[in-house]
Amino acid sequence: MHKIDIDLLPQSLKEKSLSSTEVVLRCEDILTAIDLIIAQQRATIGWEIWFLYPQGQISGIIEIDGESELYTTVDVMKRKMFESWKQYVKRTSEKAKEEIIRTNFEVNEKCNKNGVIPYFCITTINHF
């Protein structure tokens, strides 16, 4: 298990990533990256949210009005018995996209209050 190599993405997405080695993108861009990953037959087995604060600090914790909220990563999505690799790639990618969209919607209002920007980092694997 490892983070997807940033070099698998087009330059336009690489430039938007918060990391030079991991794919860490805003919601719309991470959804595009996941679509590219599907085309490369990589399974998206997990993700985590990163918050970029106006001062440049990056954290997995969002602080609003003196209260902190930790957003945890999505558990590793394991391959089901008798599931083909193609089915696994499709299922995990769809699940990751659904969860990222839902989480982005949930945190946007909180983030907008303080100028915090949510980013998403994905974990993928190749067929082995």
Coordinates of N, CA, C and O in Angstrom, one line a residue:
M1 N 0.8 -1.2 0.0 CA 0.0 0.0 0.0 C 0.9 1.2 0.0 O 1.9 1.3 0.7
H2 N 0.6 2.2 -0.8 CA 1.3 3.4 -0.9 C 0.5 4.6 -1.5 O -0.5 4.3 -2.1
K3 N 1.0 5.8 -1.3 CA 0.3 6.9 -1.9 C 0.6 6.8 -3.4 O 1.7 6.4 -3.8
I4 N -0.3 7.3 -4.2 CA -0.1 7.3 -5.7 C 1.0 8.2 -6.0 O 1.2 9.3 -5.4
D5 N 1.8 7.8 -6.9 CA 3.0 8.6 -7.4 C 2.4 9.8 -8.1 O 1.7 9.7 -9.1
I6 N 2.8 10.9 -7.6 CA 2.3 12.2 -8.2 C 2.7 12.3 -9.7 O 1.9 12.9 -10.5
D7 N 3.7 11.6 -10.1 CA 4.1 11.6 -11.5 C 3.1 10.9 -12.5 O 3.2 11.0 -13.7
L8 N 2.2 10.2 -11.9 CA 1.1 9.5 -12.8 C 0.1 10.5 -13.2 O -0.7 10.2 -14.1
L9 N 0.1 11.7 -12.7 CA -0.9 12.7 -13.0 C -0.4 13.7 -14.0 O 0.8 14.0 -14.1
P10 N -1.3 14.4 -14.8 CA -0.8 15.4 -15.7 C -0.3 16.6 -14.9 O -0.6 16.8 -13.7
Q11 N 0.6 17.4 -15.6 CA 1.3 18.5 -14.9 C 0.3 19.5 -14.3 O 0.5 20.0 -13.2
S12 N -0.9 19.7 -14.9 CA -1.9 20.6 -14.4 C -2.4 20.2 -13.0 O -2.6 21.1 -12.2
L13 N -2.5 18.9 -12.7 CA -2.9 18.5 -11.4 C -1.7 18.5 -10.4 O -1.8 18.8 -9.3
K14 N -0.5 18.1 -10.9 CA 0.7 18.0 -10.1 C 0.9 19.4 -9.5 O 1.3 19.5 -8.3
E15 N 0.8 20.4 -10.3 CA 1.0 21.8 -9.8 C 0.1 22.3 -8.7 O 0.4 23.1 -7.9
K16 N -1.1 21.7 -8.6 CA -2.1 22.0 -7.6 C -2.0 21.2 -6.3 O -2.6 21.6 -5.3
S17 N -1.2 20.2 -6.3 CA -1.0 19.4 -5.2 C -0.3 20.1 -4.0 O 0.7 20.8 -4.3
L18 N -0.7 19.9 -2.8 CA 0.0 20.5 -1.6 C 1.3 19.7 -1.4 O 2.1 20.2 -0.6
S19 N 1.5 18.6 -2.0 CA 2.7 17.8 -1.8 C 3.4 17.5 -3.1 O 2.7 17.3 -4.1
S20 N 4.7 17.4 -3.1 CA 5.5 17.1 -4.3 C 5.5 15.6 -4.5 O 6.0 15.1 -5.6
T21 N 5.2 14.8 -3.5 CA 5.2 13.3 -3.6 C 3.9 12.6 -3.5 O 3.8 11.4 -3.9
E22 N 2.9 13.3 -2.9 CA 1.6 12.7 -2.8 C 0.5 13.5 -3.5 O 0.7 14.7 -3.7
V23 N -0.6 12.9 -3.8 CA -1.7 13.6 -4.5 C -2.5 14.2 -3.4 O -3.2 13.4 -2.6
V24 N -2.5 15.5 -3.2 CA -3.2 16.2 -2.2 C -3.9 17.4 -2.9 O -3.3 18.4 -3.1
L25 N -5.2 17.2 -3.2 CA -5.9 18.2 -4.0 C -7.2 18.6 -3.5 O -7.8 17.9 -2.6
R26 N -7.7 19.7 -4.0 CA -9.1 20.2 -3.6 C -10.1 19.2 -4.1 O -9.7 18.3 -5.0
C27 N -11.3 19.2 -3.7 CA -12.3 18.2 -4.0 C -12.5 18.0 -5.5 O -12.4 16.9 -5.9
E28 N -12.7 19.0 -6.2 CA -13.0 18.9 -7.7 C -11.8 18.2 -8.4 O -11.9 17.3 -9.2
D29 N -10.6 18.6 -8.0 CA -9.4 18.1 -8.6 C -9.1 16.6 -8.2 O -8.6 15.8 -9.0
I30 N -9.4 16.3 -6.9 CA -9.1 14.9 -6.5 C -10.1 14.0 -7.2 O -9.8 12.8 -7.5
L31 N -11.3 14.4 -7.5 CA -12.3 13.6 -8.2 C -11.8 13.3 -9.6 O -11.9 12.2 -10.1
T32 N -11.2 14.3 -10.2 CA -10.5 14.1 -11.5 C -9.4 13.2 -11.5 O -9.2 12.3 -12.3
A33 N -8.6 13.3 -10.4 CA -7.4 12.4 -10.2 C -7.9 11.0 -10.0 O -7.3 10.0 -10.6
I34 N -9.0 10.8 -9.3 CA -9.5 9.4 -9.1 C -10.0 8.8 -10.4 O -9.7 7.7 -10.7
D35 N -10.6 9.6 -11.3 CA -11.0 9.2 -12.6 C -9.8 8.7 -13.4 O -9.8 7.7 -14.1
L36 N -8.7 9.5 -13.3 CA -7.5 9.1 -14.0 C -6.9 7.8 -13.4 O -6.4 7.0 -14.2
I37 N -7.0 7.6 -12.2 CA -6.5 6.4 -11.5 C -7.3 5.2 -12.0 O -6.8 4.1 -12.2
I38 N -8.6 5.4 -12.1 CA -9.5 4.3 -12.6 C -9.0 3.8 -14.0 O -8.9 2.6 -14.2
A39 N -8.7 4.8 -14.8 CA -8.2 4.5 -16.1 C -6.9 3.7 -16.1 O -6.6 3.0 -17.0
Q40 N -6.1 3.9 -15.1 CA -4.8 3.2 -14.9 C -5.0 1.9 -14.1 O -4.0 1.3 -13.7
Q41 N -6.2 1.5 -13.8 CA -6.5 0.3 -13.1 C -5.9 0.2 -11.7 O -5.4 -0.8 -11.3
R42 N -5.9 1.3 -11.0 CA -5.4 1.4 -9.7 C -6.6 1.5 -8.8 O -7.6 2.2 -9.1
A43 N -6.6 0.9 -7.6 CA -7.7 0.9 -6.7 C -7.5 2.0 -5.7 O -6.4 2.2 -5.1
T44 N -8.5 2.8 -5.4 CA -8.4 3.9 -4.4 C -8.9 3.3 -3.1 O -10.1 3.1 -2.9
I45 N -7.9 2.9 -2.2 CA -8.3 2.2 -1.0 C -8.5 3.0 0.2 O -8.9 2.5 1.2
G46 N -8.2 4.3 0.1 CA -8.4 5.1 1.3 C -8.1 6.6 1.0 O -7.6 6.9 -0.1
W47 N -8.5 7.4 1.9 CA -8.2 8.9 1.7 C -8.2 9.5 3.1 O -8.6 9.0 4.1
E48 N -7.6 10.7 3.1 CA -7.7 11.5 4.3 C -7.8 13.0 3.9 O -7.5 13.4 2.8
I49 N -8.3 13.8 4.9 CA -8.5 15.2 4.6 C -7.4 16.0 5.3 O -6.9 15.7 6.4
W50 N -6.9 17.0 4.6 CA -5.9 17.9 5.1 C -6.5 19.3 5.0 O -7.2 19.6 4.1
F51 N -6.3 20.1 6.0 CA -6.8 21.5 6.0 C -5.7 22.5 5.9 O -4.7 22.4 6.6
L52 N -5.8 23.4 4.9 CA -4.8 24.4 4.7 C -5.3 25.7 5.3 O -6.3 26.2 4.9
Y53 N -4.6 26.2 6.3 CA -5.0 27.4 7.0 C -4.4 28.6 6.3 O -3.3 28.5 5.6
P54 N -5.0 29.8 6.5 CA -4.5 31.0 5.8 C -3.0 31.3 6.1 O -2.3 31.8 5.2
Q55 N -2.5 30.9 7.2 CA -1.1 31.2 7.6 C -0.2 30.2 6.9 O 1.1 30.2 7.1
G56 N -0.7 29.2 6.2 CA 0.1 28.2 5.5 C 0.2 26.9 6.3 O 0.8 25.9 5.7
Q57 N -0.3 26.8 7.5 CA -0.2 25.6 8.3 C -1.2 24.5 7.7 O -2.2 24.8 7.2
I58 N -0.7 23.2 7.7 CA -1.5 22.1 7.2 C -1.8 21.2 8.3 O -0.8 20.8 9.1
S59 N -3.0 20.8 8.5 CA -3.4 19.9 9.6 C -4.6 19.0 9.3 O -5.3 19.3 8.4
G60 N -4.7 17.9 10.0 CA -5.9 17.0 9.9 C -7.0 17.4 10.8 O -8.0 16.8 10.9
I61 N -6.7 18.5 11.6 CA -7.7 19.0 12.6 C -8.2 20.4 12.1 O -7.4 21.2 11.7
I62 N -9.5 20.6 12.2 CA -10.0 21.9 11.8 C -10.4 22.6 13.2 O -11.0 21.9 14.0
E63 N -10.0 23.8 13.3 CA -10.3 24.6 14.5 C -11.2 25.7 14.1 O -10.8 26.6 13.3
I64 N -12.4 25.7 14.8 CA -13.4 26.8 14.5 C -13.8 27.3 15.9 O -14.3 26.5 16.7
D65 N -13.8 28.6 16.1 CA -14.2 29.2 17.3 C -13.7 28.5 18.5 O -14.4 28.3 19.5
G66 N -12.4 28.2 18.5 CA -11.8 27.6 19.7 C -12.0 26.1 19.9 O -11.6 25.6 20.9
E67 N -12.8 25.5 19.1 CA -13.1 24.1 19.2 C -12.4 23.3 18.0 O -12.3 23.8 16.9
S68 N -11.8 22.2 18.4 CA -11.1 21.4 17.4 C -11.9 20.1 17.0 O -12.6 19.5 17.9
E69 N -11.9 19.8 15.7 CA -12.5 18.6 15.2 C -11.5 17.8 14.4 O -10.9 18.4 13.5
L70 N -11.3 16.6 14.7 CA -10.4 15.7 14.0 C -11.2 15.0 12.9 O -12.2 14.3 13.3
Y71 N -10.7 15.0 11.7 CA -11.4 14.2 10.7 C -10.4 13.0 10.4 O -9.3 13.2 10.1
T72 N -10.9 11.8 10.6 CA -10.1 10.7 10.4 C -10.1 10.2 9.0 O -11.0 10.6 8.2
T73 N -9.2 9.3 8.7 CA -9.1 8.8 7.3 C -10.2 7.7 7.1 O -10.7 7.1 8.1
V74 N -10.5 7.4 5.9 CA -11.4 6.3 5.6 C -10.6 5.0 5.7 O -9.4 5.0 5.3
D75 N -11.2 4.0 6.3 CA -10.5 2.7 6.4 C -10.1 2.2 5.1 O -10.8 2.4 4.0
V76 N -9.1 1.3 5.1 CA -8.7 0.7 3.9 C -9.8 -0.2 3.4 O -10.4 -1.0 4.1
M77 N -10.1 -0.1 2.1 CA -11.2 -0.9 1.5 C -10.6 -2.1 0.9 O -9.8 -2.1 0.0
K78 N -10.9 -3.2 1.6 CA -10.3 -4.5 1.1 C -11.0 -5.1 0.0 O -12.2 -4.9 -0.2
R79 N -10.3 -5.9 -0.8 CA -11.0 -6.6 -1.9 C -11.8 -7.8 -1.3 O -11.4 -8.5 -0.5
K80 N -13.0 -7.9 -1.9 CA -14.0 -8.9 -1.5 C -13.6 -10.2 -2.2 O -13.1 -10.3 -3.3
M81 N -14.0 -11.3 -1.5 CA -13.8 -12.6 -2.1 C -14.5 -12.7 -3.4 O -15.6 -12.3 -3.5
F82 N -13.9 -13.3 -4.4 CA -14.4 -13.5 -5.8 C -14.6 -12.1 -6.5 O -15.3 -12.2 -7.6
E83 N -14.1 -11.0 -6.0 CA -14.3 -9.8 -6.7 C -13.1 -9.6 -7.7 O -12.0 -9.8 -7.4
S84 N -13.5 -9.4 -9.0 CA -12.4 -9.2 -10.0 C -11.7 -7.9 -9.7 O -12.2 -7.0 -9.0
W85 N -10.5 -7.7 -10.2 CA -9.7 -6.5 -10.0 C -10.5 -5.3 -10.6 O -10.5 -4.2 -10.0
K86 N -11.1 -5.5 -11.7 CA -11.8 -4.4 -12.4 C -13.0 -4.0 -11.5 O -13.3 -2.8 -11.3
Q87 N -13.7 -4.9 -10.9 CA -14.8 -4.6 -10.0 C -14.3 -3.9 -8.7 O -14.9 -2.9 -8.3
Y88 N -13.2 -4.3 -8.2 CA -12.6 -3.7 -7.0 C -12.2 -2.3 -7.3 O -12.5 -1.4 -6.5
V89 N -11.5 -2.0 -8.4 CA -11.1 -0.7 -8.8 C -12.4 0.2 -8.9 O -12.4 1.3 -8.3
K90 N -13.4 -0.3 -9.5 CA -14.6 0.5 -9.7 C -15.3 0.8 -8.3 O -15.7 1.9 -8.0
R91 N -15.4 -0.2 -7.5 CA -16.1 -0.1 -6.2 C -15.4 0.9 -5.3 O -16.0 1.8 -4.7
T92 N -14.1 0.7 -5.2 CA -13.3 1.5 -4.2 C -13.2 3.0 -4.7 O -13.3 3.9 -3.9
S93 N -13.1 3.2 -6.0 CA -13.1 4.5 -6.5 C -14.4 5.2 -6.3 O -14.4 6.4 -5.9
E94 N -15.5 4.5 -6.6 CA -16.8 5.1 -6.4 C -17.0 5.5 -4.9 O -17.6 6.5 -4.6
K95 N -16.7 4.6 -4.0 CA -16.8 4.8 -2.6 C -16.0 6.0 -2.1 O -16.5 6.8 -1.4
A96 N -14.8 6.0 -2.6 CA -13.9 7.2 -2.2 C -14.5 8.5 -2.7 O -14.5 9.5 -1.9
K97 N -14.9 8.5 -3.9 CA -15.5 9.7 -4.5 C -16.8 10.2 -3.7 O -16.9 11.3 -3.3
E98 N -17.6 9.2 -3.4 CA -18.8 9.5 -2.6 C -18.5 10.1 -1.2 O -19.1 11.1 -0.8
E99 N -17.5 9.5 -0.5 CA -17.1 9.9 0.8 C -16.4 11.3 0.8 O -16.6 12.1 1.6
I100 N -15.6 11.5 -0.2 CA -14.9 12.8 -0.4 C -15.9 13.9 -0.6 O -15.9 15.0 0.0
I101 N -16.9 13.7 -1.5 CA -17.9 14.7 -1.8 C -18.7 15.0 -0.6 O -19.0 16.2 -0.2
R102 N -19.1 14.0 0.2 CA -19.9 14.2 1.4 C -19.1 14.9 2.4 O -19.6 15.9 3.0
T103 N -17.9 14.5 2.6 CA -17.0 15.2 3.6 C -16.8 16.7 3.2 O -16.8 17.6 4.1
N104 N -16.5 16.9 2.0 CA -16.2 18.2 1.5 C -17.5 19.1 1.8 O -17.3 20.3 2.3
F105 N -18.6 18.6 1.5 CA -19.9 19.3 1.8 C -20.0 19.7 3.3 O -20.3 20.8 3.7
E106 N -19.7 18.7 4.1 CA -19.8 18.8 5.6 C -18.8 19.9 6.1 O -19.2 20.6 7.0
V107 N -17.6 19.9 5.6 CA -16.6 20.8 6.2 C -16.6 22.2 5.6 O -16.0 23.1 6.1
N108 N -17.2 22.4 4.4 CA -17.0 23.6 3.7 C -17.6 24.8 4.5 O -16.9 25.9 4.5
E109 N -18.7 24.7 5.1 CA -19.2 25.8 5.9 C -18.3 26.2 7.1 O -18.0 27.3 7.3
K110 N -17.8 25.1 7.7 CA -16.8 25.4 8.8 C -15.6 26.0 8.3 O -15.0 26.9 8.9
C111 N -15.1 25.6 7.2 CA -13.9 26.1 6.6 C -14.0 27.5 6.2 O -13.1 28.4 6.4
N112 N -15.1 27.8 5.6 CA -15.3 29.2 5.0 C -15.3 30.2 6.1 O -15.0 31.4 5.8
K113 N -15.7 29.9 7.3 CA -15.7 30.9 8.4 C -14.3 31.4 8.7 O -14.2 32.6 9.1
N114 N -13.3 30.6 8.6 CA -11.9 31.0 8.9 C -11.0 31.0 7.8 O -9.8 31.1 8.0
G115 N -11.4 30.9 6.6 CA -10.5 30.9 5.4 C -9.7 29.6 5.3 O -8.7 29.6 4.6
V116 N -10.2 28.5 5.9 CA -9.5 27.2 5.8 C -9.9 26.5 4.6 O -11.1 26.5 4.2
I117 N -9.0 25.9 3.9 CA -9.3 25.2 2.6 C -9.1 23.7 2.8 O -8.0 23.3 3.2
P118 N -10.1 22.9 2.5 CA -10.0 21.4 2.6 C -9.3 20.8 1.4 O -9.6 21.2 0.3
Y119 N -8.4 19.9 1.6 CA -7.7 19.2 0.6 C -7.9 17.7 0.9 O -8.1 17.3 2.0
F120 N -7.7 16.9 -0.1 CA -7.9 15.4 0.1 C -6.7 14.7 -0.5 O -6.2 15.0 -1.6
C121 N -6.2 13.7 0.3 CA -5.0 12.9 -0.1 C -5.5 11.5 -0.2 O -6.3 11.0 0.7
I122 N -5.2 10.8 -1.3 CA -5.7 9.5 -1.6 C -4.6 8.4 -1.5 O -3.4 8.7 -1.7
T123 N -5.0 7.2 -1.1 CA -4.1 6.0 -1.1 C -4.6 5.1 -2.1 O -5.8 4.7 -2.1
T124 N -3.7 4.6 -2.9 CA -4.0 3.7 -4.0 C -3.1 2.5 -4.1 O -2.0 2.5 -3.5
I125 N -3.5 1.4 -4.8 CA -2.6 0.3 -5.0 C -2.8 -0.2 -6.4 O -3.8 0.0 -7.1
N126 N -1.7 -0.8 -6.9 CA -1.7 -1.5 -8.2 C -2.2 -3.0 -8.0 O -2.1 -3.5 -6.9
H127 N -2.7 -3.6 -9.1 CA -3.0 -5.0 -9.0 C -1.7 -5.8 -8.9 O -0.7 -5.4 -9.5
F128 N -1.6 -6.7 -8.0 CA -0.4 -7.5 -7.8 C -0.6 -8.9 -7.9 O -1.7 -9.4 -8.0

